[in-house]
PDB file of C-alpha atoms in Angstrom:
ATOM      1  CA  MET A   1      -0.138  -0.409   0.499  1.00 41.00           C
ATOM      2  CA  SER A   2       1.070   3.434  -0.856  1.00 43.00           C
ATOM      3  CA  PRO A   3       2.472   4.772   2.292  1.00 45.00           C
ATOM      4  CA  ILE A   4      -0.541   8.132   1.709  1.00 49.00           C
ATOM      5  CA  PHE A   5      -3.120   5.270   2.803  1.00 46.00           C
ATOM      6  CA  ARG A   6      -0.949   4.810   4.835  1.00 42.00           C
ATOM      7  CA  ARG A   7      -2.597   5.676   8.459  1.00 53.00           C
ATOM      8  CA  GLY A   8      -0.350   6.388  11.803  1.00 57.00           C
ATOM      9  CA  GLU A   9       0.819   4.246  13.771  1.00 63.00           C
ATOM     10  CA  LYS A  10      -2.568   2.882  16.588  1.00 72.00           C
ATOM     11  CA  LYS A  11      -1.594   4.152  19.757  1.00 80.00           C
ATOM     12  CA  ASN A  12      -3.022   2.704  23.188  1.00 86.00           C
ATOM     13  CA  PRO A  13      -5.898   4.230  24.664  1.00 84.00           C
ATOM     14  CA  GLN A  14      -3.847   4.390  27.789  1.00 85.00           C
ATOM     15  CA  GLU A  15      -1.471   6.553  26.330  1.00 91.00           C
ATOM     16  CA  ARG A  16      -3.930   9.451  25.275  1.00 95.00           C
ATOM     17  CA  VAL A  17      -5.510  12.602  26.388  1.00 97.00           C
ATOM     18  CA  VAL A  18      -7.739  14.427  26.633  1.00 98.00           C
ATOM     19  CA  THR A  19      -9.388  18.018  27.432  1.00 98.00           C
ATOM     20  CA  LEU A  20     -11.838  19.245  27.963  1.00 98.00           C
ATOM     21  CA  ILE A  21     -11.470  22.889  28.167  1.00 98.00           C
ATOM     22  CA  GLY A  22     -15.189  24.572  29.478  1.00 98.00           C
ATOM     23  CA  LYS A  23     -15.616  26.944  32.229  1.00 97.00           C
ATOM     24  CA  PRO A  24     -17.893  26.532  35.743  1.00 96.00           C
ATOM     25  CA  GLY A  25     -21.807  26.901  35.357  1.00 96.00           C
ATOM     26  CA  CYS A  26     -22.099  25.907  31.977  1.00 96.00           C
ATOM     27  CA  HIS A  27     -24.364  23.455  31.307  1.00 97.00           C
ATOM     28  CA  LEU A  28     -22.705  21.701  27.828  1.00 97.00           C
ATOM     29  CA  CYS A  29     -19.534  21.163  29.276  1.00 98.00           C
ATOM     30  CA  ASP A  30     -21.147  19.647  32.381  1.00 98.00           C
ATOM     31  CA  ASP A  31     -22.285  17.434  29.642  1.00 98.00           C
ATOM     32  CA  ALA A  32     -19.706  16.671  28.188  1.00 98.00           C
ATOM     33  CA  GLN A  33     -17.495  15.871  31.118  1.00 98.00           C
ATOM     34  CA  ALA A  34     -19.499  13.194  31.844  1.00 98.00           C
ATOM     35  CA  VAL A  35     -19.731  11.950  28.929  1.00 98.00           C
ATOM     36  CA  ILE A  36     -15.814  12.794  28.836  1.00 98.00           C
ATOM     37  CA  GLU A  37     -15.819  10.454  31.823  1.00 98.00           C
ATOM     38  CA  LYS A  38     -16.758   7.682  30.440  1.00 98.00           C
ATOM     39  CA  VAL A  39     -15.364   6.989  28.016  1.00 98.00           C
ATOM     40  CA  CYS A  40     -12.135   8.092  29.357  1.00 98.00           C
ATOM     41  CA  ALA A  41     -12.871   5.079  31.452  1.00 97.00           C
ATOM     42  CA  GLU A  42     -13.848   2.284  29.780  1.00 97.00           C
ATOM     43  CA  VAL A  43     -10.770   3.132  27.464  1.00 97.00           C
ATOM     44  CA  GLY A  44      -7.810   4.019  30.014  1.00 96.00           C
ATOM     45  CA  ALA A  45      -7.769   7.347  28.914  1.00 97.00           C
ATOM     46  CA  VAL A  46      -6.383  10.344  30.445  1.00 97.00           C
ATOM     47  CA  TRP A  47      -8.634  13.696  30.921  1.00 98.00           C
ATOM     48  CA  GLU A  48      -7.806  16.853  31.858  1.00 98.00           C
ATOM     49  CA  LYS A  49      -9.621  20.076  32.876  1.00 98.00           C
ATOM     50  CA  LYS A  50      -8.915  23.517  31.742  1.00 98.00           C
ATOM     51  CA  ASP A  51     -10.969  26.446  33.242  1.00 98.00           C
ATOM     52  CA  ILE A  52     -11.441  29.243  29.239  1.00 97.00           C
ATOM     53  CA  ASN A  53     -11.909  31.675  32.093  1.00 97.00           C
ATOM     54  CA  GLU A  54      -7.907  31.337  33.323  1.00 97.00           C
ATOM     55  CA  ASP A  55      -5.957  31.439  30.190  1.00 96.00           C
ATOM     56  CA  GLU A  56      -6.277  34.227  27.820  1.00 97.00           C
ATOM     57  CA  GLU A  57      -4.696  32.312  25.148  1.00 96.00           C
ATOM     58  CA  LEU A  58      -8.213  29.620  25.330  1.00 96.00           C
ATOM     59  CA  TYR A  59     -10.178  31.862  25.629  1.00 97.00           C
ATOM     60  CA  ARG A  60      -9.299  33.489  22.355  1.00 97.00           C
ATOM     61  CA  LYS A  61      -8.678  30.594  20.310  1.00 96.00           C
ATOM     62  CA  TYR A  62     -12.157  28.930  21.427  1.00 96.00           C
ATOM     63  CA  TRP A  63     -14.573  30.980  23.197  1.00 95.00           C
ATOM     64  CA  GLU A  64     -17.499  30.981  20.913  1.00 95.00           C
ATOM     65  CA  GLN A  65     -16.863  27.123  20.804  1.00 96.00           C
ATOM     66  CA  ILE A  66     -17.261  25.709  24.054  1.00 97.00           C
ATOM     67  CA  PRO A  67     -16.991  22.899  25.651  1.00 98.00           C
ATOM     68  CA  VAL A  68     -14.044  21.762  23.682  1.00 98.00           C
ATOM     69  CA  VAL A  69     -12.806  18.535  23.576  1.00 98.00           C
ATOM     70  CA  LEU A  70      -9.010  18.192  22.272  1.00 98.00           C
ATOM     71  CA  VAL A  71      -7.431  14.403  21.677  1.00 97.00           C
ATOM     72  CA  ASP A  72      -3.233  14.223  22.071  1.00 96.00           C
ATOM     73  CA  GLY A  73      -3.734  18.209  21.590  1.00 96.00           C
ATOM     74  CA  ALA A  74      -5.850  18.195  18.301  1.00 96.00           C
ATOM     75  CA  GLN A  75      -9.487  19.636  18.189  1.00 97.00           C
ATOM     76  CA  HIS A  76     -11.516  16.437  18.464  1.00 97.00           C
ATOM     77  CA  ASP A  77     -15.592  18.468  18.652  1.00 95.00           C
ATOM     78  CA  PHE A  78     -17.488  21.469  20.178  1.00 96.00           C
ATOM     79  CA  TRP A  79     -19.930  22.122  21.736  1.00 96.00           C
ATOM     80  CA  ARG A  80     -21.485  18.418  21.934  1.00 96.00           C
ATOM     81  CA  VAL A  81     -19.313  15.304  22.742  1.00 96.00           C
ATOM     82  CA  GLN A  82     -20.387  12.206  20.757  1.00 97.00           C
ATOM     83  CA  GLU A  83     -19.280   9.376  22.381  1.00 97.00           C
ATOM     84  CA  GLU A  84     -18.935   6.622  20.011  1.00 97.00           C
ATOM     85  CA  ARG A  85     -17.307   8.679  18.195  1.00 97.00           C
ATOM     86  CA  LEU A  86     -14.858   9.844  21.220  1.00 98.00           C
ATOM     87  CA  ARG A  87     -14.951   6.467  21.749  1.00 97.00           C
ATOM     88  CA  ARG A  88     -13.634   5.634  17.855  1.00 96.00           C
ATOM     89  CA  ALA A  89     -11.255   8.442  18.290  1.00 95.00           C
ATOM     90  CA  LEU A  90      -9.122   7.290  21.554  1.00 96.00           C
ATOM     91  CA  THR A  91      -9.264   3.266  20.309  1.00 93.00           C
ATOM     92  CA  ARG A  92      -7.978   3.815  16.644  1.00 85.00           C
TER      93      ARG A  92
END
């Protein structure tokens, strides 16, 4: 198969990091956190939470999209987190 069509190396879910960027009092952020906690517990991935109000760069970049979910530092989702889509991203 041509190298152009090959996917990168499959990562072990335990080596993946999910980041939730949100703010206190945001119901969509709470919903996203519940999905992230569930999926990360199932696959063994690590997750972290960042408050958009405490980081000027995150605020400028993501304010209109919160909650934002990053997987290994790359934007994965915003506003709503789909459980199955996140699971696939962490296990492929």
